[in-house]
CSV table of C-alpha atoms and ligand atoms in Angstrom, one decimal:
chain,number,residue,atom,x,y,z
R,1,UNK,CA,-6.2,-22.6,-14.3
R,2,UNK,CA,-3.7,-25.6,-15.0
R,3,UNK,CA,-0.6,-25.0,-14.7
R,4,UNK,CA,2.8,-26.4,-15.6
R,5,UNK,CA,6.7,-27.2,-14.2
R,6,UNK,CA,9.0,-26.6,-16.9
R,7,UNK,CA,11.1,-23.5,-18.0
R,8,UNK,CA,9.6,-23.9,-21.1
R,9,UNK,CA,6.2,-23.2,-20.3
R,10,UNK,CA,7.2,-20.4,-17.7
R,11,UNK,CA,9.0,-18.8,-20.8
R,12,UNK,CA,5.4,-19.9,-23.0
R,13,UNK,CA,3.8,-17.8,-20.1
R,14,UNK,CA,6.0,-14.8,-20.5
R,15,UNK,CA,5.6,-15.0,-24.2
R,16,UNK,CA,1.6,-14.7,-24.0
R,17,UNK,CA,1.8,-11.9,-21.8
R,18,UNK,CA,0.9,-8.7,-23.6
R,19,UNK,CA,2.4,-7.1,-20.5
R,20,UNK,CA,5.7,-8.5,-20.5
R,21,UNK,CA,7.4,-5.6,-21.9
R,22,UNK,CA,7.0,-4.0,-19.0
R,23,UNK,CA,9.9,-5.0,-17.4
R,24,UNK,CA,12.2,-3.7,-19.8
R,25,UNK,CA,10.6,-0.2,-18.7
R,26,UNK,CA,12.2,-0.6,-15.2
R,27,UNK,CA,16.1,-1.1,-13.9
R,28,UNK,CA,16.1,-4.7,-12.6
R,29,UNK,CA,18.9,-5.2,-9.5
R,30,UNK,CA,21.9,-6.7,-10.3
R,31,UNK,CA,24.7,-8.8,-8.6
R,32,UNK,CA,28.7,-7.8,-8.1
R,33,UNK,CA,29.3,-9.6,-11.4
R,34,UNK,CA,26.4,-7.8,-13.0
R,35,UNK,CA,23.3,-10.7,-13.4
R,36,UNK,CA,20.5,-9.6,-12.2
R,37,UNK,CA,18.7,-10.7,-9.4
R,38,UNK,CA,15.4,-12.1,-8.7
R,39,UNK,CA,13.4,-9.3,-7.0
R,40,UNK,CA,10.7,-10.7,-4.9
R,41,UNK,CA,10.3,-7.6,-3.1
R,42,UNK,CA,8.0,-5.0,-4.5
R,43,UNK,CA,5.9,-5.0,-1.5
R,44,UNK,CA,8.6,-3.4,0.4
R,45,UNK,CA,10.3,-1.2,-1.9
R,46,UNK,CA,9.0,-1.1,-5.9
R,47,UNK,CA,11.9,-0.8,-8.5
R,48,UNK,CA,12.4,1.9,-10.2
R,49,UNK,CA,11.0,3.2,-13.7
R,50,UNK,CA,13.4,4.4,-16.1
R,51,UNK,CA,11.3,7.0,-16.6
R,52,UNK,CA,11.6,8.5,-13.2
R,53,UNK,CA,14.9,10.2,-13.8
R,54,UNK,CA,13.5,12.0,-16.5
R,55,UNK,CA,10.7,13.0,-14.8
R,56,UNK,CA,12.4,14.6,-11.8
R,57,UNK,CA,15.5,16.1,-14.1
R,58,UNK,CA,12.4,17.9,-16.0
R,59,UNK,CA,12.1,19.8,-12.3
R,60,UNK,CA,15.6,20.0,-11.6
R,61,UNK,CA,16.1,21.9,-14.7
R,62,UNK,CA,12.6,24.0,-14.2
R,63,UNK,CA,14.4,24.8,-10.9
R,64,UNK,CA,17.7,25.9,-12.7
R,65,UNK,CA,15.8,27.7,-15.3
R,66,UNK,CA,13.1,29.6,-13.3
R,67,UNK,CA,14.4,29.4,-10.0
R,68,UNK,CA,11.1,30.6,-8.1
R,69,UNK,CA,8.9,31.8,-11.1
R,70,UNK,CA,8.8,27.8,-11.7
R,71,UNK,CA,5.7,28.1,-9.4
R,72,UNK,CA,3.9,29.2,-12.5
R,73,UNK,CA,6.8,28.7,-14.8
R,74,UNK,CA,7.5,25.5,-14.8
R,75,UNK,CA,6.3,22.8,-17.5
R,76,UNK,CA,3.9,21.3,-14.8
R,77,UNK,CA,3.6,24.3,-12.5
R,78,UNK,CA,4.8,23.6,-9.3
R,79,UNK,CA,1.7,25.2,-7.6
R,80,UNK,CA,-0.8,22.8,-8.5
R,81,UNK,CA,1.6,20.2,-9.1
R,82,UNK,CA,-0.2,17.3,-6.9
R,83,UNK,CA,-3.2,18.0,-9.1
R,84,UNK,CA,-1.4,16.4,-11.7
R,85,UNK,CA,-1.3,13.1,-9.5
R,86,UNK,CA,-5.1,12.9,-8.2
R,87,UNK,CA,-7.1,11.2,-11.3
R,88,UNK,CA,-4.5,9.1,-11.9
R,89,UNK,CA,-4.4,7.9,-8.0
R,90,UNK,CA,-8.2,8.0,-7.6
R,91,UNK,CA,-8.4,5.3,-10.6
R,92,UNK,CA,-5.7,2.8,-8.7
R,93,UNK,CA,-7.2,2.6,-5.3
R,94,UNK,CA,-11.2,3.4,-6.8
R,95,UNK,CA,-12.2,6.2,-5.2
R,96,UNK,CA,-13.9,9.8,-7.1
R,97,UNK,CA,-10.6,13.0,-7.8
R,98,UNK,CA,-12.5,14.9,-4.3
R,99,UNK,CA,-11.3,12.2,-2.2
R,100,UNK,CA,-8.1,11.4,-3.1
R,101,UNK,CA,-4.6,14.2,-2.7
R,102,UNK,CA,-1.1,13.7,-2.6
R,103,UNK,CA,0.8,14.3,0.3
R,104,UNK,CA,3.3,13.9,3.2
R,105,UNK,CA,3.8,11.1,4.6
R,106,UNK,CA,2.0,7.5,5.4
R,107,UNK,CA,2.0,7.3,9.1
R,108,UNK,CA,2.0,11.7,9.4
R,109,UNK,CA,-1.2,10.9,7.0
R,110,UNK,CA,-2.8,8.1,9.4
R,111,UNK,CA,-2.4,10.9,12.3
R,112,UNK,CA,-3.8,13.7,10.6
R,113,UNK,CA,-6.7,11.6,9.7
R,114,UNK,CA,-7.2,10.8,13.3
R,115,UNK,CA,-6.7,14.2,14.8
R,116,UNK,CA,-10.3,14.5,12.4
R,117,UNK,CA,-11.9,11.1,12.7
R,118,UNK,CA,-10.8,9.9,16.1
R,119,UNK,CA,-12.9,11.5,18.5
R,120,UNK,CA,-13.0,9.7,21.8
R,121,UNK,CA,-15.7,10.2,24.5
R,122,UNK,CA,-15.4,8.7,28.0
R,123,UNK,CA,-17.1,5.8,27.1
R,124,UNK,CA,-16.6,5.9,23.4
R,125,UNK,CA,-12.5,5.7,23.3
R,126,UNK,CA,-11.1,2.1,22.3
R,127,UNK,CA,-9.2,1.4,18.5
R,128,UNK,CA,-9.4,-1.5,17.0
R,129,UNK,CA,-6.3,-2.5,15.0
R,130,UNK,CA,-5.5,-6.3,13.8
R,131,UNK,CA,-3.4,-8.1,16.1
R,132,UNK,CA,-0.4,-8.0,13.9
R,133,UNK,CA,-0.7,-4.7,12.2
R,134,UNK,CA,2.0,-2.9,11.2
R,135,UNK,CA,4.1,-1.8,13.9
R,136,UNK,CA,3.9,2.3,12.8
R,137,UNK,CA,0.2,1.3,12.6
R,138,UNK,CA,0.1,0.6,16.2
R,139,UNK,CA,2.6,3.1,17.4
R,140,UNK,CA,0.6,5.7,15.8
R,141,UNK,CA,-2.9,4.7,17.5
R,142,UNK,CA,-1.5,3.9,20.7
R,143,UNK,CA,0.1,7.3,21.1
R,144,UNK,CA,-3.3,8.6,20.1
R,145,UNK,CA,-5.0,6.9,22.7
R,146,UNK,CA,-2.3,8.1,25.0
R,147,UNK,CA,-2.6,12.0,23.5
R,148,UNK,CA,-5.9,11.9,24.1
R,149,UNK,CA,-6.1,10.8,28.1
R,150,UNK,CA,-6.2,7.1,27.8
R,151,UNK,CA,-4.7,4.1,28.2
R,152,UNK,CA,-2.9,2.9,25.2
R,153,UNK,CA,-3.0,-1.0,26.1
R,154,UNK,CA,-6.6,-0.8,27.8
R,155,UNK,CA,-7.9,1.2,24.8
R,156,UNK,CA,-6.7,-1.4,22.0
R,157,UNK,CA,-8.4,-4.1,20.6
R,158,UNK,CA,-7.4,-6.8,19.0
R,159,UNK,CA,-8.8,-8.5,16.3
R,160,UNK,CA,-7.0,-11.8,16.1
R,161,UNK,CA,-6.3,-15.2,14.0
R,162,UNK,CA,-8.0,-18.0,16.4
R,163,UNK,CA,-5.4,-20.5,17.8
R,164,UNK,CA,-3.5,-22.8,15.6
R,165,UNK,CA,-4.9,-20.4,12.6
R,166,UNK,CA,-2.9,-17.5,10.9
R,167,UNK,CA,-5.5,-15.7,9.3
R,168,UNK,CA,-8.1,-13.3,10.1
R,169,UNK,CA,-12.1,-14.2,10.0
R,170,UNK,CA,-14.7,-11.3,9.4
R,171,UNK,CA,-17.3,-13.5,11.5
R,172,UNK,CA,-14.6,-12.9,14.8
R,173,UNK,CA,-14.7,-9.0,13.9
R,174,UNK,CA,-18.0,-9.4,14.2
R,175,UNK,CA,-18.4,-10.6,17.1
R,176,UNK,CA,-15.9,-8.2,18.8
R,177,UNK,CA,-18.4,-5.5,17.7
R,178,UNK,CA,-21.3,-6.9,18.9
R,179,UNK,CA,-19.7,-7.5,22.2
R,180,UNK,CA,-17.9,-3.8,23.0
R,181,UNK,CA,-18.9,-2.4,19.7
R,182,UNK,CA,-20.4,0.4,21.8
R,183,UNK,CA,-16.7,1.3,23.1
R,184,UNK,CA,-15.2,1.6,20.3
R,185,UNK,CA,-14.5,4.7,18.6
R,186,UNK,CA,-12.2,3.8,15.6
R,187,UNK,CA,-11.5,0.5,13.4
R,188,UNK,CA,-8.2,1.1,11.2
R,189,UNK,CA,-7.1,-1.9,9.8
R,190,UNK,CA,-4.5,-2.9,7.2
R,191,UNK,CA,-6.3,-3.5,4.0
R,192,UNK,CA,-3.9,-6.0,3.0
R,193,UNK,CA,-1.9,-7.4,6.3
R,194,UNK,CA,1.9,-6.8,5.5
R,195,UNK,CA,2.5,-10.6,7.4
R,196,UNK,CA,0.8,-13.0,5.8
R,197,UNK,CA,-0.8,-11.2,2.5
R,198,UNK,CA,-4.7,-11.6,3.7
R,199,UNK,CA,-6.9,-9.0,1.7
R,200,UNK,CA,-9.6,-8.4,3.8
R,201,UNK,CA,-13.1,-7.3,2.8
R,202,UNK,CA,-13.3,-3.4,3.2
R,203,UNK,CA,-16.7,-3.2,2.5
R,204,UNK,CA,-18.0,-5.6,5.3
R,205,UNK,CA,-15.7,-4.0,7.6
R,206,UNK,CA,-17.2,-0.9,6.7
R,207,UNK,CA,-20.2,-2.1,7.2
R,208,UNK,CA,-19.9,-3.8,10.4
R,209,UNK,CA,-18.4,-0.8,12.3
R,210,UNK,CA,-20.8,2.0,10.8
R,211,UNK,CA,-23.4,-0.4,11.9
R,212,UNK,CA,-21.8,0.7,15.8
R,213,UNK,CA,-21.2,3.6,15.3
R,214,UNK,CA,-17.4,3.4,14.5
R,215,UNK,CA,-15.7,5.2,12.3
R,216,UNK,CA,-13.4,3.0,9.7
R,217,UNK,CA,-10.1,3.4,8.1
R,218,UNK,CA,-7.7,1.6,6.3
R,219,UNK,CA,-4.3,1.4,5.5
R,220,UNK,CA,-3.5,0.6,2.1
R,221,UNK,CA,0.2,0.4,2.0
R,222,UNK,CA,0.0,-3.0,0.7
R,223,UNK,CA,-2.9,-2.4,-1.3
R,224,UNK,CA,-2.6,0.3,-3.6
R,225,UNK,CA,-0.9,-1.0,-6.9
R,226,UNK,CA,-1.4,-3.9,-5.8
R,227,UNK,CA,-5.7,-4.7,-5.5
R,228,UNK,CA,-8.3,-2.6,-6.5
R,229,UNK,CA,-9.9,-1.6,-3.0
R,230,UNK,CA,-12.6,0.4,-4.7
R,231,UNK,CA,-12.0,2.5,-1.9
R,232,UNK,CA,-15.5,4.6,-2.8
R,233,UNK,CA,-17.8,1.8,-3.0
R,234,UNK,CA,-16.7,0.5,-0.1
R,235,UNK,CA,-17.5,3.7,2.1
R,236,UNK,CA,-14.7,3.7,4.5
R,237,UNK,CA,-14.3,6.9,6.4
R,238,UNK,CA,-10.5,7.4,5.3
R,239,UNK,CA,-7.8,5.5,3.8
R,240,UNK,CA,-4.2,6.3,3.3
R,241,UNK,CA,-1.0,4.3,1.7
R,242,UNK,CA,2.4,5.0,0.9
R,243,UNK,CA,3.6,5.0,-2.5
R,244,UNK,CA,7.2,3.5,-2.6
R,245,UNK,CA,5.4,-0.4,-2.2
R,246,UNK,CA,4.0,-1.3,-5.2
R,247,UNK,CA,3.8,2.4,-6.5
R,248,UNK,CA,7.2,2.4,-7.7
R,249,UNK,CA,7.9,6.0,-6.5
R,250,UNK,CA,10.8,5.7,-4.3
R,251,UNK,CA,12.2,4.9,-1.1
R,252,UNK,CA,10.2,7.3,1.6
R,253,UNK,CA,8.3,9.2,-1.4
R,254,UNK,CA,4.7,10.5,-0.7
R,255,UNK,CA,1.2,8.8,0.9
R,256,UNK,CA,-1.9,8.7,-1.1
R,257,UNK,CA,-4.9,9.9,1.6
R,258,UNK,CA,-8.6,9.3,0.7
R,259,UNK,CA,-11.5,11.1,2.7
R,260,UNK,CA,-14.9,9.4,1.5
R,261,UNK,CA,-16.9,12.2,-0.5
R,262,UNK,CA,-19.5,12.3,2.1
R,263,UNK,CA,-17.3,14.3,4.4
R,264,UNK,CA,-16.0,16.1,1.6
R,265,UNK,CA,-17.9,19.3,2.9
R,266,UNK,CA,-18.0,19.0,6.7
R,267,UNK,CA,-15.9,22.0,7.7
R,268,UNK,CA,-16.9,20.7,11.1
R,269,UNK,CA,-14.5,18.0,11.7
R,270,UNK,CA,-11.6,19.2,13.6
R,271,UNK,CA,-8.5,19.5,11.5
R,272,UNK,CA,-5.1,20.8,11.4
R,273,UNK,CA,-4.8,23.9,9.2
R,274,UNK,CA,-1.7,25.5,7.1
R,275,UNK,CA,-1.6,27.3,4.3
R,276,UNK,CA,-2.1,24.6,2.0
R,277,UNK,CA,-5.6,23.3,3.0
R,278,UNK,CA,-6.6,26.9,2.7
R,279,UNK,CA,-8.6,28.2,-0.3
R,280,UNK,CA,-6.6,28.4,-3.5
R,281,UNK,CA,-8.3,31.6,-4.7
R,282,UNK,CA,-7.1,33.2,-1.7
R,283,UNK,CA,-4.0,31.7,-0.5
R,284,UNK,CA,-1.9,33.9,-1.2
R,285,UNK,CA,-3.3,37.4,0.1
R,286,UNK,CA,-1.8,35.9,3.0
R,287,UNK,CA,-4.1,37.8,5.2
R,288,UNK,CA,-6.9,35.7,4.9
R,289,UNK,CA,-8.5,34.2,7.4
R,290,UNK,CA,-8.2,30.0,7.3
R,291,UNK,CA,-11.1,28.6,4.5
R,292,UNK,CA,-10.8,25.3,4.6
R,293,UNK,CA,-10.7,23.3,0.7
R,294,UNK,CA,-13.3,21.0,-0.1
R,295,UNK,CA,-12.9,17.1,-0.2
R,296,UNK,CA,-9.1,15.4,0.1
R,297,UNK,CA,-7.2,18.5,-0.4
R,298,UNK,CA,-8.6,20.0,2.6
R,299,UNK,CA,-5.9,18.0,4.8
R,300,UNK,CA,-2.6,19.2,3.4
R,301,UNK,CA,-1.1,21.5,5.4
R,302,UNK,CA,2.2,22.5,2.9
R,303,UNK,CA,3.6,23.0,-0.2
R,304,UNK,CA,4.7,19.7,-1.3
R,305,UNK,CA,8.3,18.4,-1.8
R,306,UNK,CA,8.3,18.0,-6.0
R,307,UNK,CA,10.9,16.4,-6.7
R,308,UNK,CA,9.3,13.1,-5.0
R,309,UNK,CA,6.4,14.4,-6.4
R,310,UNK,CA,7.5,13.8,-9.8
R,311,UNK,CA,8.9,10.6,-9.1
R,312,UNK,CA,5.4,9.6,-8.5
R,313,UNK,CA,3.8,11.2,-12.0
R,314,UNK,CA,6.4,9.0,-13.6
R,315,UNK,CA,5.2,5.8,-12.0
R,316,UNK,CA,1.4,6.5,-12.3
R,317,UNK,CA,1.9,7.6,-15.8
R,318,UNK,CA,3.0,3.7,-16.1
R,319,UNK,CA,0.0,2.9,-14.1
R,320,UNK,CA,-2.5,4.9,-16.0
R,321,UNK,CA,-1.3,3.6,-19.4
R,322,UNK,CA,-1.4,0.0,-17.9
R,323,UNK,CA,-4.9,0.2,-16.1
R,324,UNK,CA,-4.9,-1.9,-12.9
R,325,UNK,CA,-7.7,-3.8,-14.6
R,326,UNK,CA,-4.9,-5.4,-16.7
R,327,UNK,CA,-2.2,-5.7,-14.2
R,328,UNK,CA,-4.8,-7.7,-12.0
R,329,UNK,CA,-5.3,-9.6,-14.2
R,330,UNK,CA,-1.7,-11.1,-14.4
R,331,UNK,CA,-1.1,-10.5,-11.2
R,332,UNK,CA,-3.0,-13.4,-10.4
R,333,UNK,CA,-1.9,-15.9,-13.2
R,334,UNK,CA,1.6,-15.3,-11.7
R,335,UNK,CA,0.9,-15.7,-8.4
R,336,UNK,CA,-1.0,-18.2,-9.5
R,337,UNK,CA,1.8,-20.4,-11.0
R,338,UNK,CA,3.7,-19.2,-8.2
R,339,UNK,CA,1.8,-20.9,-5.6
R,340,UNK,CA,1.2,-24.0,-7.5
R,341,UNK,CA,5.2,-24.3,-8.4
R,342,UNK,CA,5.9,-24.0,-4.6
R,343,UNK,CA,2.9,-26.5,-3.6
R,344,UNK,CA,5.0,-28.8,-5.6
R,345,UNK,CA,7.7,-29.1,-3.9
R,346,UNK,CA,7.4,-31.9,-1.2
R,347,UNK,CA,8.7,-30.3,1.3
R,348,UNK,CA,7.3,-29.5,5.1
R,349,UNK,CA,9.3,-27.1,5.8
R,350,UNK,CA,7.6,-24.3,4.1
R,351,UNK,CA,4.0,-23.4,4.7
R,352,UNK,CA,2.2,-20.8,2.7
R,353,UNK,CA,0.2,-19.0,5.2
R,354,UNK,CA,-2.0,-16.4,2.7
R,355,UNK,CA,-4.6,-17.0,1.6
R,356,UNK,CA,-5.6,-19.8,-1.2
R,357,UNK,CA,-8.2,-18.0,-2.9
R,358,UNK,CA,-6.9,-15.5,-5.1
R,359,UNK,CA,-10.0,-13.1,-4.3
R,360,UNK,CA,-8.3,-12.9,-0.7
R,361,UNK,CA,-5.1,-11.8,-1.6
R,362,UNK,CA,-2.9,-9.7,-3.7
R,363,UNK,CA,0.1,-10.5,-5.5
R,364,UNK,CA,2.6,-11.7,-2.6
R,365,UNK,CA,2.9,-15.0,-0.7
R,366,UNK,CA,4.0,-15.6,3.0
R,367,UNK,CA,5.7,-19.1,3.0
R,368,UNK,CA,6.1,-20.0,6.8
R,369,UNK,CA,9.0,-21.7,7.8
R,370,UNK,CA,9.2,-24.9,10.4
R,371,UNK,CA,11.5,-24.1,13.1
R,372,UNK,CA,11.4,-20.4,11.8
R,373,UNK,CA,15.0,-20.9,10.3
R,374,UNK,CA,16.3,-18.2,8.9
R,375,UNK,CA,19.0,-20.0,7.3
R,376,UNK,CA,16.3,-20.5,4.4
R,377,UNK,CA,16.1,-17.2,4.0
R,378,UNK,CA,19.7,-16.0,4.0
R,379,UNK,CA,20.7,-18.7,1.2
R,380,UNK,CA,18.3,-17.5,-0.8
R,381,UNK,CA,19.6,-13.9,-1.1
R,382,UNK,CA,22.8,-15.9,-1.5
R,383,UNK,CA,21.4,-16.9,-4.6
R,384,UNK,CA,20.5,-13.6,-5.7
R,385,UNK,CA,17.5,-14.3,-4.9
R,386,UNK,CA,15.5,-10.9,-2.8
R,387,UNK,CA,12.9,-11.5,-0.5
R,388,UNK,CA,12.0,-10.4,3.2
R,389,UNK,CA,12.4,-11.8,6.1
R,390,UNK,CA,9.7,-11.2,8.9
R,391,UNK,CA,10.1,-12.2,12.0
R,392,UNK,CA,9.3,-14.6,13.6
R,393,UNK,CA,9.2,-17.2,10.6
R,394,UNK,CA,8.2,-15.9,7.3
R,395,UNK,CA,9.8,-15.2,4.0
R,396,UNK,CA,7.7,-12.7,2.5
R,397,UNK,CA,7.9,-12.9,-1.7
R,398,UNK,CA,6.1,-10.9,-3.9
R,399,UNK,CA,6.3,-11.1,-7.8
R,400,UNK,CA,4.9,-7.5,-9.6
R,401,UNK,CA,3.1,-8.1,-12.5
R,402,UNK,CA,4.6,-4.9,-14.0
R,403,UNK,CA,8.1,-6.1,-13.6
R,404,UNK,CA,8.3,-10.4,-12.3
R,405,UNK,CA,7.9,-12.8,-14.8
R,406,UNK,CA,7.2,-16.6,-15.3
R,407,UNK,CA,10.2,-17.4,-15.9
R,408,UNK,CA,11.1,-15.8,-12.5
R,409,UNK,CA,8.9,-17.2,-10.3
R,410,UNK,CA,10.0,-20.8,-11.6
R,411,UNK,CA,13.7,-20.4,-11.3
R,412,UNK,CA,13.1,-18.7,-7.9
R,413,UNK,CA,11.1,-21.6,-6.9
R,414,UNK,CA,13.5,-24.3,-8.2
R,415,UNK,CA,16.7,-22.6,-6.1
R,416,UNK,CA,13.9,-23.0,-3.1
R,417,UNK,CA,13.3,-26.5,-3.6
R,418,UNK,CA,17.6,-26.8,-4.2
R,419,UNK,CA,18.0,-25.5,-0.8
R,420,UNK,CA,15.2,-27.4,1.4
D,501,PLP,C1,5.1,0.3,4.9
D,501,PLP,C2,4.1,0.6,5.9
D,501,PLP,C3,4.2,1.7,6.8
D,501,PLP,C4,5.3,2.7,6.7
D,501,PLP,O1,5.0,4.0,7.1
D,501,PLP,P1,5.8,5.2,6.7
D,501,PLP,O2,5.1,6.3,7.4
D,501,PLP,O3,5.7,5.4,5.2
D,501,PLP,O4,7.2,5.0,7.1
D,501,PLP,C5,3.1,1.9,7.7
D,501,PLP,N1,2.1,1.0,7.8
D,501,PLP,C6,2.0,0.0,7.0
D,501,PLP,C7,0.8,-0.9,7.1
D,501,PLP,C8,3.0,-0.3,6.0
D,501,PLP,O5,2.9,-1.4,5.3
């Protein structure tokens, strides 16, 4: 791809894109005096569809209408509610409707999956996270390995960059496994690190820690919406993401969990239980004794909140009538033209740290900055510009195919190069 620096052929860009109506479909941020705003920032909260507010008033007024009957009532019945969710979620992260649900939140999600798939023996114990994983990622798996008897620092493992590198290389997970393969229980790894942006190959993952007898999971929260993980294929153990990122469905809305079809069945594996991972048929004789649901559904515990719930129909309604097929597609022209604009700038204060092959990476970029100055940062949002600080020493910027355009990522990128 050759790209171009001029306004005019960011706006040619935006003209050719058959998916640039999108954005009129969501409310774009806007300044005090009412322009709005370059939002680089769908990675940590999406914007929100215009849709949505129909979407949840529809329950509101079910609610109001049918107070409790809405249940059965309502125009999408409460009671099977997250139903209406799963085939549309299954498509965006690629896994079969049996392995996908709805519900609670990301990092509740992450610990229900391990109170199944995290079973330590003596020798058998140690998780193995990536060395800058999400912090809730590695609060939750330490305070497993501290629930379960052990030592949370002696029973992590680190997959890290080498020195002087920022990214991660399969060939050193490798050879962690080969080494103390044998004491490790767990892999759960950030599908797409939140730092620098790195998409890392699920599949070999997979493969490497099945090959040592780990179990593997991922957390998607920068994936889903974002890449197409083909979470199936891959045959991870268990995934599960959050939906607000680039799932548009609102601050602290609902996780996505995936349970690979081939424990679908295993009534086996320990689980928490409530009435809402019990079978349907039955669930309400309420004198039952606990039958556990097939496949994804077979971890909920309640009845879900539905209001958040339909926050998320409305933005995988957008989703399914987009196809991520589509939205990849532009996500990497833009990010494309992004990356090239800011390699243009002759400047060495800013580093971009992700990756340079687009295969690697999803939509956002992590430009380091020399001297970590956060000064660079703050002007930007000065400018009206939004994007995310991390410490130490990255800006974090992510341009959404469903709502960034051309034209955005090259006035963004020339109020960069006015402030180096
Ligand atoms: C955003 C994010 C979280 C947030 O977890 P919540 O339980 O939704 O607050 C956790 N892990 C990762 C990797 C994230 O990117």
């Amino acid at each position: 791809m050759t790209y171009h620096k001029s306004l005019n052929y960011a706006k040619d860009l935006d003209q050719k894109d058959s998916l640039s109506y999108l954005r009129d479909e969501f409310h774009i941020p806007k300044d005090k005096e009412g322009n709005e705003c370059l939002y680089f920032t769908g990675n940590s909260l999406g914007l929100q569809p215009k849709i949505t507010q129909k979407y949840i008033q529809q329950e509101l007024d079910d609610w109001a209408r049918f107070g409790v009957e809405g249940h059965i009532k309502a125009k999408n019945p409460w009671l099977s509610y997250h139903e209406f969710l799963t085939n549309s979620m299954a498509k965006i992260v690629g896994a079969k409707p049996i392995e996908v649900v709805v519900m609670d939140t990301l990092t509740t999600n992450l610990h229900l999956l391990m109170v199944s798939f995290y079973q330590p023996t003596k020798t058998k114990y140690k998780i193995l996270i990536e060395s800058d994983a999400f912090p809730s990622d590695r609060y939750a798996v330490q305070s497993q390995l501290a629930f379960h008897g052990f030592d949370s620092q002696k029973g992590l493992v680190e997959w890290k960059p080498r020195e002087g590198e920022d990214l991660l290389r399969i060939e050193d997970l490798e050879s962690i496994l080969e080494k103390d393969g044998d004491e490790i229980a767990l892999l759960l790894i950030g599908g797409i690190n939140y730092y620098t942006g790195q998409y890392l190959n699920i599949k070999r993952i997979a493969d490497l820690g099945h090959k040592k007898g780990c179990i593997v999971g991922i957390d998607l929260a920068h994936g889903a919406g974002n890449i197409q993980p083909n979470l199936h294929d891959s045959n991870v153990d268990f995934a599960a993401w959050c939906s607000y990122k680039y799932l548009n469905s609102g601050p602290g809305s609902l996780s996505g969990l995936f349970v690979h079809e081939k424990h679908s069945n295993n009534r086996d594996l320990p689980r928490f239980a409530g009435w809402w991972n019990h079978n349907k048929e039955t669930r309400f004789n309420m004198r039952q004794p606990f039958d556990v649901l097939a496949g994804a559904e077979g971890w909920q515990l309640s009845n879900p909140p539905i209001l958040s719930m339909a926050a998320i129909k409305a933005s995988l309604d957008i989703f399914e009538k987009v196809g991520m097929d589509a939205l990849l597609q532009k996500s990497k022209k833009l990010t494309g033209y992004f990356e090239y604009l800011i390699n243009e700038i002759d400047s060495d204060t800013i580093k971009i740290i992700t990756p340079k092959n687009s295969e690697e990476r999803g939509c956002q970029l992590s430009i380091q900055v020399r001297n970590a100055d956060k000064n660079l940062h703050d002007k930007l949002t000065k400018n009206n510009i939004i994007t995310d600080w991390r410490e130490p020493n990255v800006i974090r910027c992510a341009p959404v195919p469903l709502y960034n355009s051309f034209e955005d990522v090259f006035r963004m990128v020339e109020i960069l190069k006015s402030l180096l």
